[in-house]
Amino acid sequence: MSIPAALLKKLVQIPIFQGLTVPEAAEFFEVALEQTVEPGRALFREGDEGDALFVILSGTVAVTKRDVELATLSTHAVLGEMSLVSPGDARSATAVAKTEVTVLKVPSKRVQKLIKGEHLAALKVVVNLAQVMAQRLAAINERLVGADLRTRGGDSKRAELADFAGILNRWSF
């Protein structure tokens, strides 16, 4: 699929695609399919095989897990990104269109071929994905620790965490 240069310039601003040049982005997205999803229809469901990454071009998508809404995503948000590093694994959440949604669907198998061929754009995307996932993991850890400190003796837990942080800071490779 040929994507207009103006859209490619916007796409390379999305964290997972940052650092790609417009020509690299054009190569990466050449296999993307543009799809329109009606309100109430699922892009994918929890437990489905992870087969593609989606970039929302317009509209709003609700992400749920076990019927609990985790997030509402809109224009230029990315979802299904874990399928790029673990193609075929089960989806961990459901994504349903709240409004009419237009997405770019990037098949995981195609990206895996690019990665195996050491394609620069695909490798940049994987590095960016690792950074985004590390940030998400850190945020989740902070939430869990905050919840734990509120429900259990905060001072002793803070001391344990300080000890653990000291161990991590001394870790070397």
Short mmCIF file of C-alpha atoms in Angstrom, two decimals:
data_model
loop_
_atom_site.label_atom_id
_atom_site.label_comp_id
_atom_site.label_asym_id
_atom_site.label_seq_id
_atom_site.Cartn_x
_atom_site.Cartn_y
_atom_site.Cartn_z
CA MET A 1 0.00 0.00 0.00
CA SER A 2 1.34 3.42 -0.88
CA ILE A 3 0.99 5.85 2.02
CA PRO A 4 1.05 9.61 1.43
CA ALA A 5 4.23 11.36 2.60
CA ALA A 6 2.22 13.66 4.89
CA LEU A 7 0.86 10.64 6.79
CA LEU A 8 4.30 9.02 6.93
CA LYS A 9 5.68 12.21 8.51
CA LYS A 10 3.01 11.91 11.22
CA LEU A 11 3.61 8.19 11.73
CA VAL A 12 7.34 8.65 12.39
CA GLN A 13 6.38 10.89 15.33
CA ILE A 14 4.69 7.96 17.11
CA PRO A 15 7.10 6.58 19.75
CA ILE A 16 7.25 3.08 18.26
CA PHE A 17 8.21 4.51 14.83
CA GLN A 18 10.47 7.36 15.97
CA GLY A 19 13.85 7.47 14.31
CA LEU A 20 12.56 6.07 11.04
CA THR A 21 13.18 8.22 8.02
CA VAL A 22 10.21 8.81 5.74
CA PRO A 23 11.65 6.36 3.14
CA GLU A 24 12.18 3.73 5.86
CA ALA A 25 8.62 4.23 7.09
CA ALA A 26 7.37 3.87 3.51
CA GLU A 27 9.17 0.50 3.25
CA PHE A 28 7.90 -0.64 6.65
CA PHE A 29 4.29 0.26 5.87
CA GLU A 30 4.27 -0.98 2.27
CA VAL A 31 2.51 -4.18 3.40
CA ALA A 32 0.01 -2.37 5.61
CA LEU A 33 -3.67 -2.71 4.87
CA GLU A 34 -6.06 0.16 5.53
CA GLN A 35 -9.26 -1.04 7.17
CA THR A 36 -12.42 0.64 8.40
CA VAL A 37 -14.11 -0.84 11.46
CA GLU A 38 -17.71 0.01 12.40
CA PRO A 39 -18.64 1.09 15.94
CA GLY A 40 -19.07 -1.90 18.25
CA ARG A 41 -16.97 -4.24 16.12
CA ALA A 42 -13.78 -5.78 17.45
CA LEU A 43 -10.39 -5.26 15.88
CA PHE A 44 -9.35 -8.30 17.90
CA ARG A 45 -10.44 -10.17 21.01
CA GLU A 46 -8.61 -11.37 24.09
CA GLY A 47 -7.31 -14.87 23.33
CA ASP A 48 -7.19 -14.36 19.53
CA GLU A 49 -3.92 -15.08 17.77
CA GLY A 50 -1.75 -11.97 17.63
CA ASP A 51 -1.22 -11.51 13.92
CA ALA A 52 -0.82 -7.76 13.38
CA LEU A 53 -0.02 -4.35 14.76
CA PHE A 54 -2.66 -1.63 14.30
CA VAL A 55 -2.16 2.12 13.96
CA ILE A 56 -5.33 4.13 14.47
CA LEU A 57 -5.67 6.73 11.72
CA SER A 58 -9.04 8.03 12.89
CA GLY A 59 -11.68 7.16 15.46
CA THR A 60 -11.65 5.80 18.99
CA VAL A 61 -10.98 2.27 20.28
CA ALA A 62 -11.72 0.84 23.73
CA VAL A 63 -9.20 -1.68 25.08
CA THR A 64 -10.67 -4.09 27.63
CA LYS A 65 -9.56 -7.11 29.60
CA ARG A 66 -12.17 -9.39 31.13
CA ASP A 67 -14.76 -6.69 30.36
CA VAL A 68 -12.85 -3.99 32.31
CA GLU A 69 -11.89 -0.99 30.19
CA LEU A 70 -8.15 -0.43 30.42
CA ALA A 71 -7.78 2.42 27.95
CA THR A 72 -9.39 4.48 25.24
CA LEU A 73 -7.12 5.02 22.24
CA SER A 74 -7.51 7.41 19.34
CA THR A 75 -5.69 8.85 16.34
CA HIS A 76 -2.07 7.72 15.94
CA ALA A 77 -2.22 5.30 18.87
CA VAL A 78 -0.73 1.85 18.29
CA LEU A 79 -2.17 -1.42 19.55
CA GLY A 80 -1.32 -5.07 19.08
CA GLU A 81 2.38 -4.24 19.08
CA MET A 82 3.34 -7.32 21.08
CA SER A 83 2.44 -9.43 18.04
CA LEU A 84 5.59 -8.05 16.37
CA VAL A 85 7.86 -9.78 18.88
CA SER A 86 5.65 -12.75 19.74
CA PRO A 87 3.63 -13.50 16.60
CA GLY A 88 0.95 -16.07 17.16
CA ASP A 89 0.74 -15.55 20.92
CA ALA A 90 -2.72 -14.96 22.30
CA ARG A 91 -3.96 -11.38 22.50
CA SER A 92 -3.96 -10.14 26.08
CA ALA A 93 -6.92 -7.78 25.64
CA THR A 94 -9.88 -6.94 23.41
CA ALA A 95 -9.98 -3.86 21.16
CA VAL A 96 -13.43 -2.61 20.12
CA ALA A 97 -14.26 0.40 17.96
CA LYS A 98 -16.19 3.04 19.94
CA THR A 99 -16.66 5.11 16.80
CA GLU A 100 -16.01 4.34 13.16
CA VAL A 101 -12.28 3.62 13.10
CA THR A 102 -9.77 3.60 10.28
CA VAL A 103 -6.58 1.66 10.97
CA LEU A 104 -3.40 0.59 9.27
CA LYS A 105 -2.95 -3.12 9.88
CA VAL A 106 0.68 -4.33 9.68
CA PRO A 107 0.95 -8.14 9.52
CA SER A 108 3.36 -9.58 12.09
CA LYS A 109 4.71 -12.26 9.76
CA ARG A 110 5.89 -9.59 7.34
CA VAL A 111 7.66 -7.69 10.12
CA GLN A 112 9.30 -10.92 11.33
CA LYS A 113 10.71 -11.48 7.82
CA LEU A 114 12.08 -7.94 7.83
CA ILE A 115 13.67 -8.48 11.26
CA LYS A 116 15.29 -11.75 10.19
CA GLY A 117 16.65 -9.97 7.13
CA GLU A 118 18.14 -7.29 9.40
CA HIS A 119 16.00 -4.62 7.76
CA LEU A 120 16.98 -1.34 9.39
CA ALA A 121 13.44 0.07 9.74
CA ALA A 122 12.12 -3.13 11.35
CA LEU A 123 15.07 -3.25 13.74
CA LYS A 124 14.48 0.38 14.73
CA VAL A 125 10.81 -0.43 15.42
CA VAL A 126 11.78 -3.39 17.63
CA VAL A 127 14.23 -1.24 19.61
CA ASN A 128 11.53 1.42 20.05
CA LEU A 129 9.03 -1.25 21.07
CA ALA A 130 11.44 -2.52 23.73
CA GLN A 131 11.78 1.01 25.11
CA VAL A 132 8.01 1.58 25.13
CA MET A 133 7.43 -1.77 26.86
CA ALA A 134 10.12 -0.98 29.47
CA GLN A 135 8.37 2.32 30.23
CA ARG A 136 5.02 0.54 30.55
CA LEU A 137 6.53 -2.09 32.84
CA ALA A 138 8.05 0.61 35.03
CA ALA A 139 4.68 2.37 35.26
CA ILE A 140 2.93 -0.88 36.16
CA ASN A 141 5.55 -1.60 38.82
CA GLU A 142 5.03 1.85 40.32
CA ARG A 143 1.27 1.30 40.46
CA LEU A 144 1.68 -2.11 42.05
CA VAL A 145 4.17 -0.84 44.60
CA GLY A 146 1.95 2.14 45.40
CA ALA A 147 -1.05 -0.12 45.91
CA ASP A 148 1.01 -2.51 48.02
CA LEU A 149 2.37 0.29 50.20
CA ARG A 150 -1.16 1.59 50.81
CA THR A 151 -2.51 -1.81 51.81
CA ARG A 152 0.46 -3.09 53.85
CA GLY A 153 2.78 -1.34 56.28
CA GLY A 154 4.22 1.41 54.09
CA ASP A 155 7.44 2.11 56.02
CA SER A 156 8.69 -1.46 56.08
CA LYS A 157 7.83 -1.93 52.40
CA ARG A 158 9.68 1.26 51.48
CA ALA A 159 12.75 -0.06 53.31
CA GLU A 160 12.53 -3.38 51.46
CA LEU A 161 12.23 -1.56 48.13
CA ALA A 162 15.22 0.65 48.96
CA ASP A 163 17.28 -2.48 49.70
CA PHE A 164 16.14 -4.06 46.44
CA ALA A 165 16.92 -0.87 44.49
CA GLY A 166 20.42 -0.90 45.99
CA ILE A 167 20.95 -4.45 44.77
CA LEU A 168 19.74 -3.53 41.26
CA ASN A 169 21.98 -0.47 41.15
CA ARG A 170 25.04 -2.61 41.95
CA TRP A 171 24.18 -5.18 39.29
CA SER A 172 26.72 -5.29 36.49
CA PHE A 173 27.21 -7.25 33.31
#
